[in-house]
């Protein structure tokens, strides 16, 4: 019962925190971690120890899936080269430098220090996505930090397994075996993710039952994760691949009504899981502190390790950005590299890895690794989380509200004109009753007028007859095709596409069933 009570308390706490986070304009994960720490030191609060299965199997797959679905394939293709460099080179460099620093400032032996470095080497997709959700970053910058955090876990996981072999099992490293492991991790994750996505696509294309679609969507990330881990592949990579593939096919798989339902369900699931996991990270920190010797200067050690991670990231990102800018014929700038460097928060994935470390002799070393991991996670979530938005504003990287509104209005105007053009074609071919075409043309002309005058584009639900609804759906489909064309051509951002698609889905759903 204590576990159930804790989860319920965290959900209630998260609801309150979310309300204050919106008013204070701060990211919810950062505020949740602080609230969890405060709750953990209160008298009467039970000691909290998070188990590996809760984080890696229950919480992680759906959060990764939701983060991957938000990553558009178009933007991912544009940044795959820097993402590859960061996902491999930066992870290896971070793990190596942290291992040396940890071995120097902590009582950990070098092998276990390398385990700590491997755990903390990769940025966290759940934390990065949650922190960046409120920021109006340019599409490529958002895609870069999000894709890096999604795809660097395979490298980190391989280093983690090698570190466990060397540091805990006192084994030797075979480069051939290591290369085979990396191939199995990445290749197995890619293969399982693609197969699960294909299976989910086939099933969802053949059903229009909202409940069944919702269940399949919720089960998909768990299936990808479990199947990949069963063949010793990367479950994280499998979930990410499945989510990116299915995210590109969302418009083809489902109807407007089901998309709205899935959005509502996944929004609720993500909120609940993020509430629990970020709250637990803060809540378990006081209990971990009590398990470690009072003579251990762990706060200073955690701070040094967190600063080390940031310095390594800065020394890696800035030269890479300068090189790319030079090749493009431009002058190096500091704004985008600064934002990318500061967006490297740690979170759920490092915590899951740290929890899976076998606590062999001496056990206090295992406790210290878990404490330092949790402390570094808390530091990055709090410090970088609270300061990322001010940094983005200071650099001027973020899109202005006016620019977002202009892009949105311009796209809506072009969609409305596409709808009018479709009505003209219907009128010329007499494919629909004239009075219905004229009535809809008046409605679309009024929409054009509202958009041109920057008035709210209110969607009206006209349900006077089945023929009218059918024709209205056809016009909405024409607007949807135009929206898809604009996105594929790179003329609108993914954020604008999703916002407008939701408006179209709402109007489509307001027309009732297609039958």
JSON list of C-alpha atoms in Angstrom, two decimals, residues 39-254:
[
{"chain": "A", "resi": 39, "resn": "UNK", "atom": "CA", "xyz": [8.89, 16.23, 0.35]},
{"chain": "A", "resi": 40, "resn": "UNK", "atom": "CA", "xyz": [11.67, 13.71, 1.00]},
{"chain": "A", "resi": 41, "resn": "UNK", "atom": "CA", "xyz": [13.08, 15.65, 3.96]},
{"chain": "A", "resi": 42, "resn": "UNK", "atom": "CA", "xyz": [9.71, 16.14, 5.64]},
{"chain": "A", "resi": 43, "resn": "UNK", "atom": "CA", "xyz": [9.11, 14.05, 8.78]},
{"chain": "A", "resi": 44, "resn": "UNK", "atom": "CA", "xyz": [6.91, 11.02, 8.33]},
{"chain": "A", "resi": 45, "resn": "UNK", "atom": "CA", "xyz": [7.65, 10.55, 4.63]},
{"chain": "A", "resi": 46, "resn": "UNK", "atom": "CA", "xyz": [8.69, 6.92, 3.98]},
{"chain": "A", "resi": 47, "resn": "UNK", "atom": "CA", "xyz": [12.10, 6.10, 2.56]},
{"chain": "A", "resi": 48, "resn": "UNK", "atom": "CA", "xyz": [11.94, 5.69, -1.20]},
{"chain": "A", "resi": 49, "resn": "UNK", "atom": "CA", "xyz": [14.05, 3.27, -3.23]},
{"chain": "A", "resi": 50, "resn": "UNK", "atom": "CA", "xyz": [13.24, 3.07, -6.93]},
{"chain": "A", "resi": 51, "resn": "UNK", "atom": "CA", "xyz": [13.59, -0.40, -8.45]},
{"chain": "A", "resi": 52, "resn": "UNK", "atom": "CA", "xyz": [15.17, -0.91, -11.89]},
{"chain": "A", "resi": 53, "resn": "UNK", "atom": "CA", "xyz": [12.04, -2.53, -13.37]},
{"chain": "A", "resi": 54, "resn": "UNK", "atom": "CA", "xyz": [9.85, 0.43, -12.47]},
{"chain": "A", "resi": 55, "resn": "UNK", "atom": "CA", "xyz": [12.05, 2.87, -14.37]},
{"chain": "A", "resi": 56, "resn": "UNK", "atom": "CA", "xyz": [13.35, 0.81, -17.31]},
{"chain": "A", "resi": 57, "resn": "UNK", "atom": "CA", "xyz": [10.28, -1.30, -18.07]},
{"chain": "A", "resi": 58, "resn": "UNK", "atom": "CA", "xyz": [7.23, 0.59, -16.82]},
{"chain": "A", "resi": 59, "resn": "UNK", "atom": "CA", "xyz": [8.12, 4.27, -17.17]},
{"chain": "A", "resi": 60, "resn": "UNK", "atom": "CA", "xyz": [10.77, 4.54, -19.87]},
{"chain": "A", "resi": 61, "resn": "UNK", "atom": "CA", "xyz": [9.18, 2.98, -23.03]},
{"chain": "A", "resi": 62, "resn": "UNK", "atom": "CA", "xyz": [6.07, 5.20, -23.32]},
{"chain": "A", "resi": 63, "resn": "UNK", "atom": "CA", "xyz": [8.02, 8.36, -22.48]},
{"chain": "A", "resi": 64, "resn": "UNK", "atom": "CA", "xyz": [10.63, 7.52, -25.13]},
{"chain": "A", "resi": 65, "resn": "UNK", "atom": "CA", "xyz": [7.87, 6.70, -27.61]},
{"chain": "A", "resi": 66, "resn": "UNK", "atom": "CA", "xyz": [6.14, 10.03, -27.03]},
{"chain": "A", "resi": 67, "resn": "UNK", "atom": "CA", "xyz": [9.46, 11.89, -27.41]},
{"chain": "A", "resi": 68, "resn": "UNK", "atom": "CA", "xyz": [10.29, 10.04, -30.63]},
{"chain": "A", "resi": 69, "resn": "UNK", "atom": "CA", "xyz": [6.89, 10.75, -32.17]},
{"chain": "A", "resi": 70, "resn": "UNK", "atom": "CA", "xyz": [7.52, 14.47, -31.70]},
{"chain": "A", "resi": 71, "resn": "UNK", "atom": "CA", "xyz": [10.68, 14.27, -33.86]},
{"chain": "A", "resi": 72, "resn": "UNK", "atom": "CA", "xyz": [9.82, 14.93, -37.53]},
{"chain": "A", "resi": 73, "resn": "UNK", "atom": "CA", "xyz": [11.67, 12.82, -40.08]},
{"chain": "A", "resi": 74, "resn": "UNK", "atom": "CA", "xyz": [12.27, 15.87, -42.29]},
{"chain": "A", "resi": 75, "resn": "UNK", "atom": "CA", "xyz": [14.18, 17.69, -39.57]},
{"chain": "A", "resi": 76, "resn": "UNK", "atom": "CA", "xyz": [15.99, 14.51, -38.49]},
{"chain": "A", "resi": 77, "resn": "UNK", "atom": "CA", "xyz": [17.43, 14.04, -41.98]},
{"chain": "A", "resi": 78, "resn": "UNK", "atom": "CA", "xyz": [18.74, 17.60, -41.91]},
{"chain": "A", "resi": 79, "resn": "UNK", "atom": "CA", "xyz": [20.76, 17.08, -38.70]},
{"chain": "A", "resi": 80, "resn": "UNK", "atom": "CA", "xyz": [21.82, 13.43, -38.89]},
{"chain": "A", "resi": 81, "resn": "UNK", "atom": "CA", "xyz": [25.52, 14.21, -39.34]},
{"chain": "A", "resi": 82, "resn": "UNK", "atom": "CA", "xyz": [26.05, 16.35, -36.22]},
{"chain": "A", "resi": 83, "resn": "UNK", "atom": "CA", "xyz": [23.75, 14.00, -34.33]},
{"chain": "A", "resi": 84, "resn": "UNK", "atom": "CA", "xyz": [25.97, 11.05, -35.29]},
{"chain": "A", "resi": 85, "resn": "UNK", "atom": "CA", "xyz": [29.10, 12.87, -34.09]},
{"chain": "A", "resi": 86, "resn": "UNK", "atom": "CA", "xyz": [27.48, 13.84, -30.79]},
{"chain": "A", "resi": 87, "resn": "UNK", "atom": "CA", "xyz": [25.82, 10.47, -30.23]},
{"chain": "A", "resi": 88, "resn": "UNK", "atom": "CA", "xyz": [29.11, 8.59, -30.53]},
{"chain": "A", "resi": 89, "resn": "UNK", "atom": "CA", "xyz": [32.10, 10.88, -30.06]},
{"chain": "A", "resi": 90, "resn": "UNK", "atom": "CA", "xyz": [30.72, 13.09, -27.30]},
{"chain": "A", "resi": 91, "resn": "UNK", "atom": "CA", "xyz": [29.42, 10.11, -25.33]},
{"chain": "A", "resi": 92, "resn": "UNK", "atom": "CA", "xyz": [32.80, 8.36, -25.41]},
{"chain": "A", "resi": 93, "resn": "UNK", "atom": "CA", "xyz": [34.65, 11.55, -24.49]},
{"chain": "A", "resi": 94, "resn": "UNK", "atom": "CA", "xyz": [32.25, 12.34, -21.63]},
{"chain": "A", "resi": 95, "resn": "UNK", "atom": "CA", "xyz": [32.50, 8.83, -20.20]},
{"chain": "A", "resi": 96, "resn": "UNK", "atom": "CA", "xyz": [36.31, 8.84, -20.34]},
{"chain": "A", "resi": 97, "resn": "UNK", "atom": "CA", "xyz": [36.78, 12.28, -18.77]},
{"chain": "A", "resi": 98, "resn": "UNK", "atom": "CA", "xyz": [34.20, 11.68, -16.03]},
{"chain": "A", "resi": 99, "resn": "UNK", "atom": "CA", "xyz": [35.88, 8.35, -15.22]},
{"chain": "A", "resi": 100, "resn": "UNK", "atom": "CA", "xyz": [39.25, 10.05, -14.73]},
{"chain": "A", "resi": 101, "resn": "UNK", "atom": "CA", "xyz": [37.74, 12.88, -12.65]},
{"chain": "A", "resi": 102, "resn": "UNK", "atom": "CA", "xyz": [35.63, 10.52, -10.52]},
{"chain": "A", "resi": 103, "resn": "UNK", "atom": "CA", "xyz": [38.61, 8.26, -9.84]},
{"chain": "A", "resi": 104, "resn": "UNK", "atom": "CA", "xyz": [40.58, 11.32, -8.70]},
{"chain": "A", "resi": 105, "resn": "UNK", "atom": "CA", "xyz": [38.01, 12.94, -6.39]},
{"chain": "A", "resi": 106, "resn": "UNK", "atom": "CA", "xyz": [36.05, 9.92, -5.06]},
{"chain": "A", "resi": 107, "resn": "UNK", "atom": "CA", "xyz": [37.03, 6.65, -3.38]},
{"chain": "A", "resi": 108, "resn": "UNK", "atom": "CA", "xyz": [35.72, 4.74, -6.40]},
{"chain": "A", "resi": 109, "resn": "UNK", "atom": "CA", "xyz": [38.24, 2.50, -8.21]},
{"chain": "A", "resi": 110, "resn": "UNK", "atom": "CA", "xyz": [38.89, 3.35, -11.86]},
{"chain": "A", "resi": 111, "resn": "UNK", "atom": "CA", "xyz": [36.66, 0.55, -13.15]},
{"chain": "A", "resi": 112, "resn": "UNK", "atom": "CA", "xyz": [33.65, 1.70, -11.15]},
{"chain": "A", "resi": 113, "resn": "UNK", "atom": "CA", "xyz": [34.45, 5.33, -11.99]},
{"chain": "A", "resi": 114, "resn": "UNK", "atom": "CA", "xyz": [34.18, 4.34, -15.67]},
{"chain": "A", "resi": 115, "resn": "UNK", "atom": "CA", "xyz": [30.79, 2.77, -14.91]},
{"chain": "A", "resi": 116, "resn": "UNK", "atom": "CA", "xyz": [29.71, 6.10, -13.46]},
{"chain": "A", "resi": 117, "resn": "UNK", "atom": "CA", "xyz": [31.03, 7.91, -16.52]},
{"chain": "A", "resi": 118, "resn": "UNK", "atom": "CA", "xyz": [29.18, 5.56, -18.89]},
{"chain": "A", "resi": 119, "resn": "UNK", "atom": "CA", "xyz": [25.94, 6.04, -16.93]},
{"chain": "A", "resi": 120, "resn": "UNK", "atom": "CA", "xyz": [26.13, 9.84, -17.12]},
{"chain": "A", "resi": 121, "resn": "UNK", "atom": "CA", "xyz": [27.61, 10.13, -20.61]},
{"chain": "A", "resi": 122, "resn": "UNK", "atom": "CA", "xyz": [24.36, 10.44, -22.57]},
{"chain": "A", "resi": 123, "resn": "UNK", "atom": "CA", "xyz": [21.78, 13.18, -22.40]},
{"chain": "A", "resi": 124, "resn": "UNK", "atom": "CA", "xyz": [18.26, 12.09, -21.56]},
{"chain": "A", "resi": 125, "resn": "UNK", "atom": "CA", "xyz": [15.48, 12.23, -24.22]},
{"chain": "A", "resi": 126, "resn": "UNK", "atom": "CA", "xyz": [12.69, 12.42, -21.66]},
{"chain": "A", "resi": 127, "resn": "UNK", "atom": "CA", "xyz": [14.27, 15.32, -19.78]},
{"chain": "A", "resi": 128, "resn": "UNK", "atom": "CA", "xyz": [15.41, 17.15, -22.93]},
{"chain": "A", "resi": 129, "resn": "UNK", "atom": "CA", "xyz": [11.97, 16.84, -24.55]},
{"chain": "A", "resi": 130, "resn": "UNK", "atom": "CA", "xyz": [10.22, 17.96, -21.38]},
{"chain": "A", "resi": 131, "resn": "UNK", "atom": "CA", "xyz": [12.56, 20.93, -20.90]},
{"chain": "A", "resi": 132, "resn": "UNK", "atom": "CA", "xyz": [12.31, 22.01, -24.53]},
{"chain": "A", "resi": 133, "resn": "UNK", "atom": "CA", "xyz": [8.54, 21.64, -24.79]},
{"chain": "A", "resi": 134, "resn": "UNK", "atom": "CA", "xyz": [7.90, 25.26, -23.82]},
{"chain": "A", "resi": 135, "resn": "UNK", "atom": "CA", "xyz": [10.72, 26.77, -25.89]},
{"chain": "A", "resi": 136, "resn": "UNK", "atom": "CA", "xyz": [10.13, 28.09, -29.41]},
{"chain": "A", "resi": 137, "resn": "UNK", "atom": "CA", "xyz": [13.42, 26.82, -30.78]},
{"chain": "A", "resi": 138, "resn": "UNK", "atom": "CA", "xyz": [14.04, 26.77, -34.54]},
{"chain": "A", "resi": 139, "resn": "UNK", "atom": "CA", "xyz": [13.09, 23.36, -35.99]},
{"chain": "A", "resi": 140, "resn": "UNK", "atom": "CA", "xyz": [16.67, 22.25, -36.70]},
{"chain": "A", "resi": 141, "resn": "UNK", "atom": "CA", "xyz": [17.97, 23.23, -33.25]},
{"chain": "A", "resi": 142, "resn": "UNK", "atom": "CA", "xyz": [15.07, 21.44, -31.57]},
{"chain": "A", "resi": 143, "resn": "UNK", "atom": "CA", "xyz": [15.61, 18.39, -33.78]},
{"chain": "A", "resi": 144, "resn": "UNK", "atom": "CA", "xyz": [19.36, 18.39, -33.05]},
{"chain": "A", "resi": 145, "resn": "UNK", "atom": "CA", "xyz": [19.10, 18.33, -29.25]},
{"chain": "A", "resi": 146, "resn": "UNK", "atom": "CA", "xyz": [16.15, 15.93, -29.31]},
{"chain": "A", "resi": 147, "resn": "UNK", "atom": "CA", "xyz": [17.65, 13.51, -31.83]},
{"chain": "A", "resi": 148, "resn": "UNK", "atom": "CA", "xyz": [20.99, 13.49, -30.02]},
{"chain": "A", "resi": 149, "resn": "UNK", "atom": "CA", "xyz": [19.30, 12.57, -26.76]},
{"chain": "A", "resi": 150, "resn": "UNK", "atom": "CA", "xyz": [17.29, 9.84, -28.48]},
{"chain": "A", "resi": 151, "resn": "UNK", "atom": "CA", "xyz": [20.12, 8.17, -30.37]},
{"chain": "A", "resi": 152, "resn": "UNK", "atom": "CA", "xyz": [23.11, 8.48, -28.01]},
{"chain": "A", "resi": 153, "resn": "UNK", "atom": "CA", "xyz": [21.83, 5.85, -25.61]},
{"chain": "A", "resi": 154, "resn": "UNK", "atom": "CA", "xyz": [23.11, 2.90, -27.66]},
{"chain": "A", "resi": 155, "resn": "UNK", "atom": "CA", "xyz": [26.69, 4.20, -27.33]},
{"chain": "A", "resi": 156, "resn": "UNK", "atom": "CA", "xyz": [26.23, 4.89, -23.63]},
{"chain": "A", "resi": 157, "resn": "UNK", "atom": "CA", "xyz": [24.71, 1.44, -23.05]},
{"chain": "A", "resi": 158, "resn": "UNK", "atom": "CA", "xyz": [27.61, -0.27, -24.82]},
{"chain": "A", "resi": 159, "resn": "UNK", "atom": "CA", "xyz": [30.14, 1.64, -22.70]},
{"chain": "A", "resi": 160, "resn": "UNK", "atom": "CA", "xyz": [28.11, 0.74, -19.62]},
{"chain": "A", "resi": 161, "resn": "UNK", "atom": "CA", "xyz": [28.25, -2.98, -20.43]},
{"chain": "A", "resi": 162, "resn": "UNK", "atom": "CA", "xyz": [31.99, -2.82, -21.16]},
{"chain": "A", "resi": 163, "resn": "UNK", "atom": "CA", "xyz": [32.54, -0.90, -17.92]},
{"chain": "A", "resi": 164, "resn": "UNK", "atom": "CA", "xyz": [30.62, -3.50, -15.93]},
{"chain": "A", "resi": 165, "resn": "UNK", "atom": "CA", "xyz": [32.73, -6.27, -17.48]},
{"chain": "A", "resi": 166, "resn": "UNK", "atom": "CA", "xyz": [35.98, -4.51, -16.63]},
{"chain": "A", "resi": 167, "resn": "UNK", "atom": "CA", "xyz": [35.07, -2.76, -13.41]},
{"chain": "A", "resi": 168, "resn": "UNK", "atom": "CA", "xyz": [32.90, -5.33, -11.64]},
{"chain": "A", "resi": 169, "resn": "UNK", "atom": "CA", "xyz": [33.56, -8.69, -13.27]},
{"chain": "A", "resi": 170, "resn": "UNK", "atom": "CA", "xyz": [37.31, -8.03, -13.63]},
{"chain": "A", "resi": 171, "resn": "UNK", "atom": "CA", "xyz": [37.14, -9.25, -17.19]},
{"chain": "A", "resi": 172, "resn": "UNK", "atom": "CA", "xyz": [39.23, -8.27, -20.17]},
{"chain": "A", "resi": 173, "resn": "UNK", "atom": "CA", "xyz": [38.01, -6.27, -23.14]},
{"chain": "A", "resi": 174, "resn": "UNK", "atom": "CA", "xyz": [38.03, -7.86, -26.57]},
{"chain": "A", "resi": 175, "resn": "UNK", "atom": "CA", "xyz": [37.69, -5.25, -29.28]},
{"chain": "A", "resi": 176, "resn": "UNK", "atom": "CA", "xyz": [36.13, -7.81, -31.62]},
{"chain": "A", "resi": 177, "resn": "UNK", "atom": "CA", "xyz": [33.59, -8.77, -29.00]},
{"chain": "A", "resi": 178, "resn": "UNK", "atom": "CA", "xyz": [32.94, -5.11, -28.21]},
{"chain": "A", "resi": 179, "resn": "UNK", "atom": "CA", "xyz": [32.31, -4.33, -31.89]},
{"chain": "A", "resi": 180, "resn": "UNK", "atom": "CA", "xyz": [29.94, -7.31, -32.10]},
{"chain": "A", "resi": 181, "resn": "UNK", "atom": "CA", "xyz": [28.10, -6.10, -29.01]},
{"chain": "A", "resi": 182, "resn": "UNK", "atom": "CA", "xyz": [27.72, -2.63, -30.49]},
{"chain": "A", "resi": 183, "resn": "UNK", "atom": "CA", "xyz": [26.45, -4.12, -33.75]},
{"chain": "A", "resi": 184, "resn": "UNK", "atom": "CA", "xyz": [23.94, -6.26, -31.88]},
{"chain": "A", "resi": 185, "resn": "UNK", "atom": "CA", "xyz": [22.80, -3.34, -29.73]},
{"chain": "A", "resi": 186, "resn": "UNK", "atom": "CA", "xyz": [22.28, -0.95, -32.61]},
{"chain": "A", "resi": 187, "resn": "UNK", "atom": "CA", "xyz": [21.34, -3.45, -35.31]},
{"chain": "A", "resi": 188, "resn": "UNK", "atom": "CA", "xyz": [19.01, -5.40, -33.03]},
{"chain": "A", "resi": 189, "resn": "UNK", "atom": "CA", "xyz": [17.36, -2.20, -31.85]},
{"chain": "A", "resi": 190, "resn": "UNK", "atom": "CA", "xyz": [16.92, -0.91, -35.41]},
{"chain": "A", "resi": 191, "resn": "UNK", "atom": "CA", "xyz": [15.55, -4.22, -36.69]},
{"chain": "A", "resi": 192, "resn": "UNK", "atom": "CA", "xyz": [13.11, -4.80, -33.83]},
{"chain": "A", "resi": 193, "resn": "UNK", "atom": "CA", "xyz": [11.95, -1.18, -33.90]},
{"chain": "A", "resi": 194, "resn": "UNK", "atom": "CA", "xyz": [11.28, -1.35, -37.66]},
{"chain": "A", "resi": 195, "resn": "UNK", "atom": "CA", "xyz": [9.46, -4.70, -37.38]},
{"chain": "A", "resi": 196, "resn": "UNK", "atom": "CA", "xyz": [7.29, -3.57, -34.48]},
{"chain": "A", "resi": 197, "resn": "UNK", "atom": "CA", "xyz": [6.47, -0.34, -36.31]},
{"chain": "A", "resi": 198, "resn": "UNK", "atom": "CA", "xyz": [5.52, -2.29, -39.44]},
{"chain": "A", "resi": 199, "resn": "UNK", "atom": "CA", "xyz": [3.30, -4.64, -37.44]},
{"chain": "A", "resi": 200, "resn": "UNK", "atom": "CA", "xyz": [1.60, -1.77, -35.62]},
{"chain": "A", "resi": 201, "resn": "UNK", "atom": "CA", "xyz": [1.10, 0.06, -38.92]},
{"chain": "A", "resi": 202, "resn": "UNK", "atom": "CA", "xyz": [-0.55, -2.95, -40.58]},
{"chain": "A", "resi": 203, "resn": "UNK", "atom": "CA", "xyz": [-2.90, -3.54, -37.66]},
{"chain": "A", "resi": 204, "resn": "UNK", "atom": "CA", "xyz": [-3.83, 0.11, -37.14]},
{"chain": "A", "resi": 205, "resn": "UNK", "atom": "CA", "xyz": [-4.49, 0.62, -40.86]},
{"chain": "A", "resi": 206, "resn": "UNK", "atom": "CA", "xyz": [-7.12, -2.11, -40.69]},
{"chain": "A", "resi": 207, "resn": "UNK", "atom": "CA", "xyz": [-9.08, -0.93, -37.69]},
{"chain": "A", "resi": 208, "resn": "UNK", "atom": "CA", "xyz": [-11.15, 2.14, -36.91]},
{"chain": "A", "resi": 209, "resn": "UNK", "atom": "CA", "xyz": [-12.04, 1.14, -33.36]},
{"chain": "A", "resi": 210, "resn": "UNK", "atom": "CA", "xyz": [-10.79, 3.98, -31.12]},
{"chain": "A", "resi": 211, "resn": "UNK", "atom": "CA", "xyz": [-10.37, 1.72, -28.08]},
{"chain": "A", "resi": 212, "resn": "UNK", "atom": "CA", "xyz": [-8.39, -0.90, -30.03]},
{"chain": "A", "resi": 213, "resn": "UNK", "atom": "CA", "xyz": [-6.20, 1.75, -31.66]},
{"chain": "A", "resi": 214, "resn": "UNK", "atom": "CA", "xyz": [-5.47, 3.28, -28.27]},
{"chain": "A", "resi": 215, "resn": "UNK", "atom": "CA", "xyz": [-4.52, -0.08, -26.78]},
{"chain": "A", "resi": 216, "resn": "UNK", "atom": "CA", "xyz": [-2.23, -0.90, -29.73]},
{"chain": "A", "resi": 217, "resn": "UNK", "atom": "CA", "xyz": [-0.57, 2.50, -29.48]},
{"chain": "A", "resi": 218, "resn": "UNK", "atom": "CA", "xyz": [0.07, 2.06, -25.75]},
{"chain": "A", "resi": 219, "resn": "UNK", "atom": "CA", "xyz": [1.38, -1.51, -26.15]},
{"chain": "A", "resi": 220, "resn": "UNK", "atom": "CA", "xyz": [3.71, -0.72, -29.08]},
{"chain": "A", "resi": 221, "resn": "UNK", "atom": "CA", "xyz": [6.58, 0.87, -27.07]},
{"chain": "A", "resi": 222, "resn": "UNK", "atom": "CA", "xyz": [6.53, -1.94, -24.50]},
{"chain": "A", "resi": 223, "resn": "UNK", "atom": "CA", "xyz": [6.59, -4.58, -27.27]},
{"chain": "A", "resi": 224, "resn": "UNK", "atom": "CA", "xyz": [9.54, -2.89, -28.98]},
{"chain": "A", "resi": 225, "resn": "UNK", "atom": "CA", "xyz": [11.49, -2.56, -25.72]},
{"chain": "A", "resi": 226, "resn": "UNK", "atom": "CA", "xyz": [10.89, -6.12, -24.46]},
{"chain": "A", "resi": 227, "resn": "UNK", "atom": "CA", "xyz": [11.57, -7.82, -27.82]},
{"chain": "A", "resi": 228, "resn": "UNK", "atom": "CA", "xyz": [14.80, -5.88, -28.36]},
{"chain": "A", "resi": 229, "resn": "UNK", "atom": "CA", "xyz": [16.07, -6.64, -24.85]},
{"chain": "A", "resi": 230, "resn": "UNK", "atom": "CA", "xyz": [15.19, -10.32, -25.38]},
{"chain": "A", "resi": 231, "resn": "UNK", "atom": "CA", "xyz": [17.70, -10.57, -28.25]},
{"chain": "A", "resi": 232, "resn": "UNK", "atom": "CA", "xyz": [20.23, -8.40, -26.32]},
{"chain": "A", "resi": 233, "resn": "UNK", "atom": "CA", "xyz": [19.59, -5.41, -28.53]},
{"chain": "A", "resi": 234, "resn": "UNK", "atom": "CA", "xyz": [18.96, -1.89, -27.35]},
{"chain": "A", "resi": 235, "resn": "UNK", "atom": "CA", "xyz": [15.39, -1.54, -26.12]},
{"chain": "A", "resi": 236, "resn": "UNK", "atom": "CA", "xyz": [15.79, 2.24, -26.09]},
{"chain": "A", "resi": 237, "resn": "UNK", "atom": "CA", "xyz": [16.84, 2.27, -29.75]},
{"chain": "A", "resi": 238, "resn": "UNK", "atom": "CA", "xyz": [13.96, -0.03, -30.71]},
{"chain": "A", "resi": 239, "resn": "UNK", "atom": "CA", "xyz": [11.39, 2.23, -29.06]},
{"chain": "A", "resi": 240, "resn": "UNK", "atom": "CA", "xyz": [12.89, 5.34, -30.65]},
{"chain": "A", "resi": 241, "resn": "UNK", "atom": "CA", "xyz": [12.97, 3.80, -34.15]},
{"chain": "A", "resi": 242, "resn": "UNK", "atom": "CA", "xyz": [9.39, 2.53, -33.85]},
{"chain": "A", "resi": 243, "resn": "UNK", "atom": "CA", "xyz": [8.16, 5.91, -32.64]},
{"chain": "A", "resi": 244, "resn": "UNK", "atom": "CA", "xyz": [9.91, 7.91, -35.39]},
{"chain": "A", "resi": 245, "resn": "UNK", "atom": "CA", "xyz": [8.57, 5.58, -38.12]},
{"chain": "A", "resi": 246, "resn": "UNK", "atom": "CA", "xyz": [5.02, 5.57, -36.80]},
{"chain": "A", "resi": 247, "resn": "UNK", "atom": "CA", "xyz": [5.14, 9.31, -36.20]},
{"chain": "A", "resi": 248, "resn": "UNK", "atom": "CA", "xyz": [5.70, 9.87, -39.92]},
{"chain": "A", "resi": 249, "resn": "UNK", "atom": "CA", "xyz": [2.68, 7.69, -40.77]},
{"chain": "A", "resi": 250, "resn": "UNK", "atom": "CA", "xyz": [0.20, 9.10, -38.24]},
{"chain": "A", "resi": 251, "resn": "UNK", "atom": "CA", "xyz": [-1.95, 10.83, -40.87]},
{"chain": "A", "resi": 252, "resn": "UNK", "atom": "CA", "xyz": [-2.28, 7.64, -42.94]},
{"chain": "A", "resi": 253, "resn": "UNK", "atom": "CA", "xyz": [-2.98, 5.22, -40.09]},
{"chain": "A", "resi": 254, "resn": "UNK", "atom": "CA", "xyz": [-5.80, 6.94, -38.25]}
]
